[in-house]
Structures are given as C-alpha cells and as structure tokens.
Coordinates of C-alpha atoms and ligand atoms in Angstrom, one line a residue:
X1223 CA 30.4 -7.7 23.6
X1224 CA 26.7 -7.2 22.9
X1225 CA 27.5 -3.7 21.4
X1226 CA 29.9 -5.1 18.8
X1227 CA 27.1 -7.4 17.6
X1228 CA 24.5 -4.6 17.5
X1229 CA 26.4 -1.8 15.9
X1230 CA 26.6 -3.3 12.4
X1231 CA 23.1 -4.6 12.7
X1232 CA 21.7 -1.1 13.4
X1233 CA 23.1 0.0 10.1
X1234 CA 21.6 -3.0 8.4
X1235 CA 18.2 -2.3 10.1
X1236 CA 18.3 1.3 9.1
X1237 CA 18.6 0.2 5.5
X1238 CA 15.7 -2.2 6.0
X1239 CA 13.6 0.7 7.3
X1240 CA 14.5 2.7 4.2
X1241 CA 13.2 -0.2 2.1
X1242 CA 10.1 -0.3 4.3
X1243 CA 9.4 3.3 3.3
X1244 CA 9.3 2.4 -0.4
X1245 CA 5.8 1.0 0.4
X1246 CA 2.7 2.5 -1.2
X1247 CA 0.6 4.7 1.1
X1248 CA -2.6 6.7 0.7
X1249 CA -1.7 9.9 -1.3
X1250 CA 1.9 9.1 -0.6
X1251 CA 1.3 10.3 3.0
X1252 CA 4.0 7.9 4.3
X1253 CA 2.2 7.7 7.6
X1254 CA 4.7 5.7 9.6
X1255 CA 7.6 5.9 12.0
X1256 CA 10.1 3.4 13.2
X1257 CA 12.2 2.8 16.3
X1258 CA 15.2 0.6 16.2
X1259 CA 16.3 -0.8 19.6
X1260 CA 18.9 -3.6 19.6
X1261 CA 17.2 -6.6 17.9
X1262 CA 13.8 -5.0 17.6
X1263 CA 12.2 -2.6 15.2
X1264 CA 8.9 -0.9 16.4
X1265 CA 6.6 0.2 13.6
X1266 CA 4.3 3.1 14.5
X1267 CA 1.4 4.9 12.7
X1268 CA 2.1 8.6 12.7
X1269 CA -1.1 10.3 13.8
X1270 CA 0.0 13.6 12.2
X1271 CA -0.1 12.0 8.8
X1272 CA -3.5 10.4 8.8
X1273 CA -5.9 11.9 6.2
X1274 CA -8.7 12.9 8.5
X1275 CA -11.3 13.6 5.8
X1276 CA -10.7 10.7 3.5
X1277 CA -9.7 8.2 6.2
X1278 CA -11.6 9.1 9.4
X1279 CA -11.2 5.6 11.0
X1280 CA -7.5 5.3 10.1
X1281 CA -8.3 2.1 8.1
X1282 CA -6.2 3.2 5.1
X1283 CA -3.4 4.5 7.3
X1284 CA -3.1 1.0 8.8
X1285 CA -3.2 -0.5 5.3
X1286 CA -0.3 1.7 4.4
X1287 CA 1.6 0.9 7.6
X1288 CA 0.9 -2.8 6.9
X1289 CA 2.5 -2.5 3.5
X1290 CA 5.6 -0.9 5.0
X1291 CA 5.7 -3.7 7.6
X1292 CA 5.8 -6.4 4.9
X1293 CA 8.7 -4.6 3.2
X1294 CA 10.5 -4.4 6.5
X1295 CA 10.0 -8.1 7.1
X1296 CA 11.3 -9.0 3.6
X1297 CA 14.2 -6.7 3.9
X1298 CA 15.3 -8.2 7.2
X1299 CA 15.0 -11.7 5.8
X1300 CA 16.9 -10.7 2.7
X1301 CA 19.7 -9.2 4.9
X1302 CA 20.1 -12.8 6.3
X1303 CA 18.1 -12.9 9.5
X1304 CA 15.0 -14.6 10.6
X1305 CA 12.3 -12.3 11.9
X1306 CA 9.0 -12.5 13.8
X1307 CA 6.4 -9.9 14.4
X1308 CA 3.6 -9.1 16.8
X1309 CA 0.7 -6.7 15.9
X1310 CA -0.3 -4.2 18.6
X1311 CA 2.2 -5.6 21.2
X1312 CA 1.2 -3.0 23.8
X1313 CA -2.6 -2.6 23.5
X1314 CA -2.6 0.7 25.6
X1315 CA -0.3 2.2 22.9
X1316 CA -2.5 2.2 19.8
X1317 CA 0.0 3.9 17.5
X1318 CA 2.5 1.1 18.1
X1319 CA 1.3 -1.1 15.2
X1320 CA 3.9 -3.8 15.2
X1321 CA 7.1 -5.0 16.9
X1322 CA 9.5 -6.9 14.6
X1323 CA 12.1 -9.1 16.3
X1324 CA 15.2 -10.0 14.5
X1325 CA 16.3 -13.6 15.0
X1326 CA 19.2 -15.8 14.1
X1327 CA 21.1 -15.5 10.9
X1328 CA 19.4 -17.5 8.1
X1329 CA 19.8 -17.8 4.4
X1330 CA 16.8 -16.0 2.6
X1331 CA 14.5 -18.3 0.6
X1332 CA 14.2 -17.7 -3.2
X1333 CA 10.7 -16.2 -2.7
X1334 CA 12.0 -13.7 -0.2
X1335 CA 14.8 -12.8 -2.6
X1336 CA 12.3 -12.3 -5.5
X1337 CA 9.8 -10.2 -3.5
X1338 CA 12.5 -8.1 -1.7
X1339 CA 14.1 -7.5 -5.2
X1340 CA 10.7 -6.1 -6.4
X1341 CA 10.4 -3.5 -3.6
X1342 CA 12.2 -0.7 -5.4
X1343 CA 10.7 -1.6 -8.8
X1344 CA 7.1 -1.4 -7.7
X1345 CA 5.4 1.9 -8.5
X1346 CA 1.7 2.8 -8.9
X1347 CA 1.0 3.1 -12.6
X1348 CA -1.7 5.6 -13.6
X1349 CA -1.1 5.2 -17.4
X1350 CA -3.0 3.1 -19.9
X1351 CA -2.4 -0.6 -19.7
X1352 CA -2.4 -3.1 -22.7
X1353 CA -5.5 -5.1 -23.3
X1354 CA -3.6 -8.5 -22.8
X1355 CA -5.2 -10.6 -20.1
X1356 CA -3.2 -11.6 -17.0
X1357 CA -2.5 -15.3 -17.2
X1358 CA -4.5 -17.6 -14.9
X1359 CA -1.4 -19.1 -13.3
X1360 CA -0.2 -15.6 -12.3
X1361 CA -3.7 -14.7 -10.9
X1362 CA -3.4 -18.0 -8.8
X1363 CA -0.1 -16.8 -7.5
X1364 CA -1.5 -13.5 -6.5
X1365 CA -4.4 -15.2 -4.7
X1366 CA -1.8 -17.3 -2.8
X1367 CA 0.1 -14.2 -1.9
X1368 CA -2.9 -12.6 -0.4
X1369 CA -3.8 -15.8 1.6
X1370 CA -0.2 -16.0 2.9
X1371 CA -0.9 -12.7 4.8
X1372 CA -4.4 -13.6 5.9
X1373 CA -6.5 -11.9 3.2
X1374 CA -8.5 -13.0 0.2
X1375 CA -8.1 -11.8 -3.4
X1376 CA -11.0 -12.1 -5.9
X1377 CA -10.9 -11.4 -9.7
X1378 CA -13.9 -9.3 -10.8
X1379 CA -15.6 -11.1 -13.7
X1380 CA -17.0 -9.1 -16.5
X1381 CA -20.5 -8.3 -15.1
X1382 CA -19.2 -7.6 -11.6
X1383 CA -16.4 -5.5 -13.1
X1384 CA -18.9 -3.2 -14.9
X1385 CA -20.9 -2.7 -11.6
X1386 CA -17.7 -2.1 -9.6
X1387 CA -16.3 0.5 -12.1
X1388 CA -19.7 2.3 -12.1
X1389 CA -19.5 2.4 -8.2
X1390 CA -15.9 3.6 -8.3
X1391 CA -16.9 6.5 -10.6
X1392 CA -19.8 7.5 -8.5
X1393 CA -17.6 7.3 -5.4
X1394 CA -15.1 9.6 -7.0
X1395 CA -17.9 12.1 -7.8
X1396 CA -19.3 12.0 -4.3
X1397 CA -15.8 12.4 -2.7
X1398 CA -15.1 15.5 -4.9
X1399 CA -18.1 17.2 -3.3
X1400 CA -17.3 16.0 0.3
X1401 CA -16.4 19.0 2.5
X1402 CA -12.7 19.1 3.1
X1403 CA -11.8 16.6 0.4
X1404 CA -10.3 19.0 -2.1
X1405 CA -8.1 20.9 0.4
X1406 CA -6.8 17.6 1.8
X1407 CA -6.1 16.4 -1.8
X1408 CA -4.2 19.7 -2.4
X1409 CA -2.1 19.1 0.7
X1410 CA -1.0 15.8 -0.7
X1411 CA -0.3 16.8 -4.3
X1412 CA 2.6 18.7 -5.8
X1413 CA 6.3 18.8 -5.3
X1414 CA 8.1 17.8 -2.1
X1415 CA 9.3 14.6 -0.4
X1416 CA 5.7 13.3 0.2
X1417 CA 2.4 13.5 -1.7
X1418 CA 1.8 12.6 -5.3
X1419 CA 3.8 14.7 -7.8
X1420 CA 1.9 15.8 -11.0
X1421 CA 4.1 13.6 -13.2
X1422 CA 3.0 10.5 -11.3
X1423 CA -0.7 11.4 -11.8
X1424 CA -0.8 10.1 -15.4
X1425 CA -2.8 11.5 -18.3
X1426 CA -6.5 12.3 -18.3
X1427 CA -9.0 9.6 -19.3
X1428 CA -11.7 11.5 -21.3
X1429 CA -13.8 8.3 -21.7
X1430 CA -13.6 7.6 -18.0
X1431 CA -13.1 3.9 -18.4
X1432 CA -10.7 3.8 -15.4
X1433 CA -11.5 5.3 -12.0
X1434 CA -8.4 7.5 -11.8
X1435 CA -7.9 9.6 -8.7
X1436 CA -7.4 13.2 -9.8
X1437 CA -4.0 14.1 -8.5
X1438 CA -3.3 16.5 -11.4
X1439 CA -6.4 18.6 -11.5
X1440 CA -4.6 21.6 -10.1
X1441 CA -1.4 21.1 -12.2
X1442 CA -0.4 24.0 -14.4
X1443 CA -0.6 23.6 -18.2
X1444 CA -2.7 21.4 -20.4
X1445 CA -2.9 17.7 -19.5
X1446 CA -2.5 15.0 -22.0
X1447 CA -5.8 13.1 -22.8
X1448 CA -5.4 9.5 -23.9
X1449 CA -7.5 6.3 -24.4
X1450 CA -7.3 3.8 -21.5
X1451 CA -8.0 0.1 -21.8
X1452 CA -11.7 -0.3 -22.2
X1453 CA -12.0 -3.4 -19.9
X1454 CA -9.5 -2.9 -17.0
X1455 CA -8.7 -6.0 -15.0
X1456 CA -9.9 -5.5 -11.4
X1457 CA -9.0 -7.4 -8.3
X1458 CA -10.7 -7.1 -4.9
X1459 CA -8.8 -7.6 -1.6
X1460 CA -10.9 -8.6 1.3
X1461 CA -10.8 -9.9 4.9
X1462 CA -13.2 -11.9 7.1
X1463 CA -13.3 -9.3 9.8
X1464 CA -12.8 -5.5 9.9
X1465 CA -10.8 -4.4 12.9
X1466 CA -7.3 -2.8 13.3
X1467 CA -5.3 -6.0 12.9
X1468 CA -7.3 -6.9 9.8
X1469 CA -6.4 -3.5 8.3
X1470 CA -2.7 -4.1 9.0
X1471 CA -3.0 -7.7 7.6
X1472 CA -4.7 -6.2 4.5
X1473 CA -1.7 -3.9 4.0
X1474 CA 0.7 -6.7 4.2
X1475 CA -1.4 -8.8 1.8
X1476 CA -1.8 -5.8 -0.6
X1477 CA 2.0 -5.4 -0.6
X1478 CA 2.7 -9.1 -1.1
X1479 CA 0.2 -9.1 -4.1
X1480 CA 1.8 -5.9 -5.5
X1481 CA 5.4 -7.3 -5.2
X1482 CA 4.4 -10.6 -6.7
X1483 CA 2.7 -8.8 -9.6
X1484 CA 5.8 -6.6 -10.0
X1485 CA 8.0 -9.8 -10.1
X1486 CA 5.9 -10.9 -13.1
X1487 CA 6.4 -7.5 -14.8
X1488 CA 2.8 -6.5 -14.2
X1489 CA 1.7 -2.9 -13.7
X1490 CA -0.6 -2.1 -10.7
X1491 CA -2.8 0.7 -9.4
X1492 CA -4.7 0.6 -6.1
X1493 CA -8.2 2.1 -6.3
X1494 CA -9.7 3.1 -3.0
X1495 CA -12.5 5.6 -3.8
X1496 CA -15.4 3.0 -3.5
X1497 CA -14.0 1.6 -0.2
X1498 CA -13.9 5.2 1.2
X1499 CA -17.7 5.4 1.1
X1500 CA -19.2 2.9 3.6
X1501 CA -22.4 2.4 1.6
X1502 CA -20.6 1.6 -1.6
X1503 CA -18.0 -0.5 0.2
X1504 CA -20.7 -2.8 1.5
X1505 CA -22.1 -3.3 -2.0
X1506 CA -18.8 -4.3 -3.6
X1507 CA -19.3 -8.0 -2.6
X1508 CA -22.5 -9.9 -1.8
X1509 CA -23.2 -9.9 2.0
X1510 CA -23.3 -13.8 1.8
X1511 CA -19.5 -13.7 1.1
X1512 CA -19.0 -12.7 4.7
X1513 CA -16.0 -10.6 3.5
X1514 CA -15.1 -6.9 3.9
X1515 CA -13.5 -5.3 0.9
X1516 CA -10.3 -3.4 1.9
X1517 CA -8.9 -2.4 -1.5
X1518 CA -9.4 -2.7 -5.3
X1519 CA -6.6 -3.1 -7.7
X1520 CA -6.2 -2.4 -11.4
X1521 CA -3.7 -4.7 -13.0
X1522 CA -2.2 -5.3 -16.4
X1523 CA 0.8 -4.9 -18.7
X1524 CA 2.2 -1.4 -19.3
X1525 CA 5.4 0.6 -19.7
X1526 CA 7.1 1.0 -16.3
X1527 CA 6.0 3.9 -14.1
X1528 CA 8.4 6.2 -12.2
X1529 CA 9.3 6.3 -8.6
X1530 CA 7.6 8.9 -6.3
X1531 CA 9.6 10.7 -3.6
X1532 CA 10.2 9.5 -0.1
X1533 CA 11.3 11.4 3.0
X1534 CA 14.9 10.7 4.2
X1535 CA 15.1 7.7 6.5
X1536 CA 16.3 10.0 9.3
X1537 CA 12.9 11.7 9.2
X1538 CA 11.0 8.5 10.0
X1539 CA 13.4 7.0 12.6
X1540 CA 12.7 7.9 16.2
X1541 CA 15.7 8.7 18.2
X1542 CA 16.7 6.1 20.8
X1543 CA 16.0 8.7 23.5
X1544 CA 12.5 9.4 22.0
X1545 CA 11.3 5.9 22.6
Ligands
FMN487 C1 -4.5 2.6 1.2 C2 -4.1 3.1 -0.2 C3 -5.0 3.7 -1.0 C4 -4.6 4.1 -2.3 N1 -5.6 4.7 -3.1 C5 -5.2 5.0 -4.4 C6 -6.2 5.5 -5.3 O1 -7.4 5.5 -5.0 N2 -5.8 5.9 -6.5 C7 -4.5 5.9 -6.9 O2 -4.2 6.3 -8.0 N3 -3.5 5.4 -6.0 C8 -3.9 5.0 -4.8 N4 -2.9 4.5 -4.0 C9 -1.5 4.5 -4.4 C10 -0.8 5.7 -3.7 O3 -1.2 6.9 -4.2 C11 0.7 5.5 -3.9 O4 1.1 4.3 -3.3 C12 1.6 6.6 -3.4 O5 1.3 7.8 -4.2 C13 3.1 6.3 -3.5 O6 3.4 6.0 -4.9 P1 4.0 4.6 -5.3 O7 2.9 3.6 -5.1 O8 4.3 4.8 -6.8 O9 5.2 4.3 -4.5 C14 -3.3 4.0 -2.7 C15 -2.4 3.4 -1.9 C16 -2.7 2.9 -0.6 C17 -1.7 2.2 0.3

C-alpha cells in the first residue's frame, strides 16, 4: 500500500529536485546532491565541487546549497504538499546540509505560487541596467523576504555605495593576482553543463562602474564594450552570526530576495568579490551593526538575461543504494 503512495511522489520529488538545481551558485558550480527516500529529500554539499581557492571555508558553497534548498521547499509546496526542513540533521555528517520532510497535501499559498513561478525566470544579469530607481515598496518587500529566511537586507545609500564599489573593484584586482584564482576561474568558464558560458558573461565595462566578475576574459574574439549605469543600486545581505547554518540561511534568503525581485521584473546580479577577502568583508558594514555581510547584489531594470546550463537531474540524484 505504501509503495503506491510513494511511486508517483518520487516522480514529483524528482521534478522538485530539478527545480532546486535552477538555483544560482558560485561560478555555476552546482555544488549539491540530493537523495530521495520515501517522504524525505536529503540535500548534500558536494565536496568535489567546492572552489578551494575562492571559497576555502565553504561559505559560498553553503550559500549556493541554501539557494537550492529554498527552491526545493517552494517546488514541494507548489506541488501541493506541506514541507518541513532541518539543517545539519546528522551533525557527524557535515555534507548533509538539510533534510526536507514532505507532509500532508496542502493547497499552495499565492506567495508560494508566485515565487515558485519565478524559479525558472531568474537569471544572473551581467548587462547594463536602466537608471530607473527600484520603488521603495518593492525594496520593503525584498527586506521582508530576507527576514523571512533569517537574514537582513540593507540598501546602500549613495556615500556607502561609492565606498562599497571601490572595495569591490579592489577585491577584484586582488583576487586576479591570488595564486590559483585564474586556473580555478578557467575551470568554471566555457561550454559544458556547468560553469559560466561566455555569452552569460555580458559585455565589458570600460568605465568600470560595475564590479563585473571577468568570466569572458579568455573568450575568443573581441568583446563588446558598453556603458553601464553610473550609479548601480546595491543591496547587502547580512546575518547576525557567521557559522554553517547562517550560510545556509543566507542562501535561502538570497534566493527568496532574488525570486521576489524576479516576480517584480527586476534584474539581479550577485557580487561576491568583496566578501571573498576577509579584511574587506569586515569593512563593508560598521562593526557596531553586529552583522556579517554574506553577499552583495546589484539590482535594477534591464532586458531579460538568458538561462545558463544545468547538469541533468540524474547527475545530482544519489541512487537509493548510495545513501
Ligand atoms: C555564492 C554566490 C556568489 C556569486 N558571485 C557572483 C559574482 O561575484 N559575480 C557574478 O557575476 N555572479 C555571481 N554569482 C552568480 C553565479 O555566477 C550564477 O548564479 C551562476 O553562474 C548560474 O547562473 P544563473 O544565476 O544565471 O542561473 C554568484 C552566485 C552565488 C550563489
């Protein structure tokens, strides 16, 4: 009897895992794996896909896995089931980031439907944005989205924005000279079903107004040079503490903010260079704030960006025997 209940659900859950993998990840490394067992989905960090040079502590890997976890939760809710989750349910198994438990059938709320509907429309946009400001009520909604997942979102006001962009540019320069950075970037750029393809890297910004990560430096042929918005809108995502669960919560908050922005037809681009250098990361917010910055975001209005590749779902699903 139990088997007939589970069999269709496994197909549904496999599709939910596919939607989870549409999440953003550092350099499109897709550093996650999933195990479906009955009414549970285990979410793992894949140690072979951590960027050891750029992300030595695994903080950005857990942010990426957290973003996938939020997608998974939304997809299960949209499929018509309640769901609960525990972070690090088996502390001796550090790669097991979350266990999602599927509950009773339940009608999805309008907000779940809206956010889940934005999963496949959200893409990182590295093209110029229009100068139009993001309305205050939308910024309020983004702040609420971050708070719902246990993080804080701050809008950088003009003076702070100038300082932050200067730090982001120096972070980018420092990283380019960091031993091992360039070969690691080369591993995660170019064609394939992971990494950032050249066409997603966007054009060059000769005036350097936006701290673009250079994913296209090695691309063959001349690169288009265009003017970017002179005063990009920058948001800071932060948490009160800075441990593994905070990094997963940051990823869930990041994704909820990105999906909320997408549902308002906003373009978004994560910026992580300044949070990859501990000294600069500490200087992004006043120490009196008591907050740890996890990620920066550029946000605004732009033409839609294109989807980047993902590995087939079979590649990220652990076989039942493998669990
Ligand atoms: C932790 C993290 C850090 C990221 N840092 C940057 C960044 O510094 N610059 C950038 O252009 N994109 C950044 N991204 C976006 C990823 O490159 C992007 O999510 C990935 O290439 C997949 O593309 P998609 O977001 O369009 O699905 C980051 C994403 C995450 C989750």
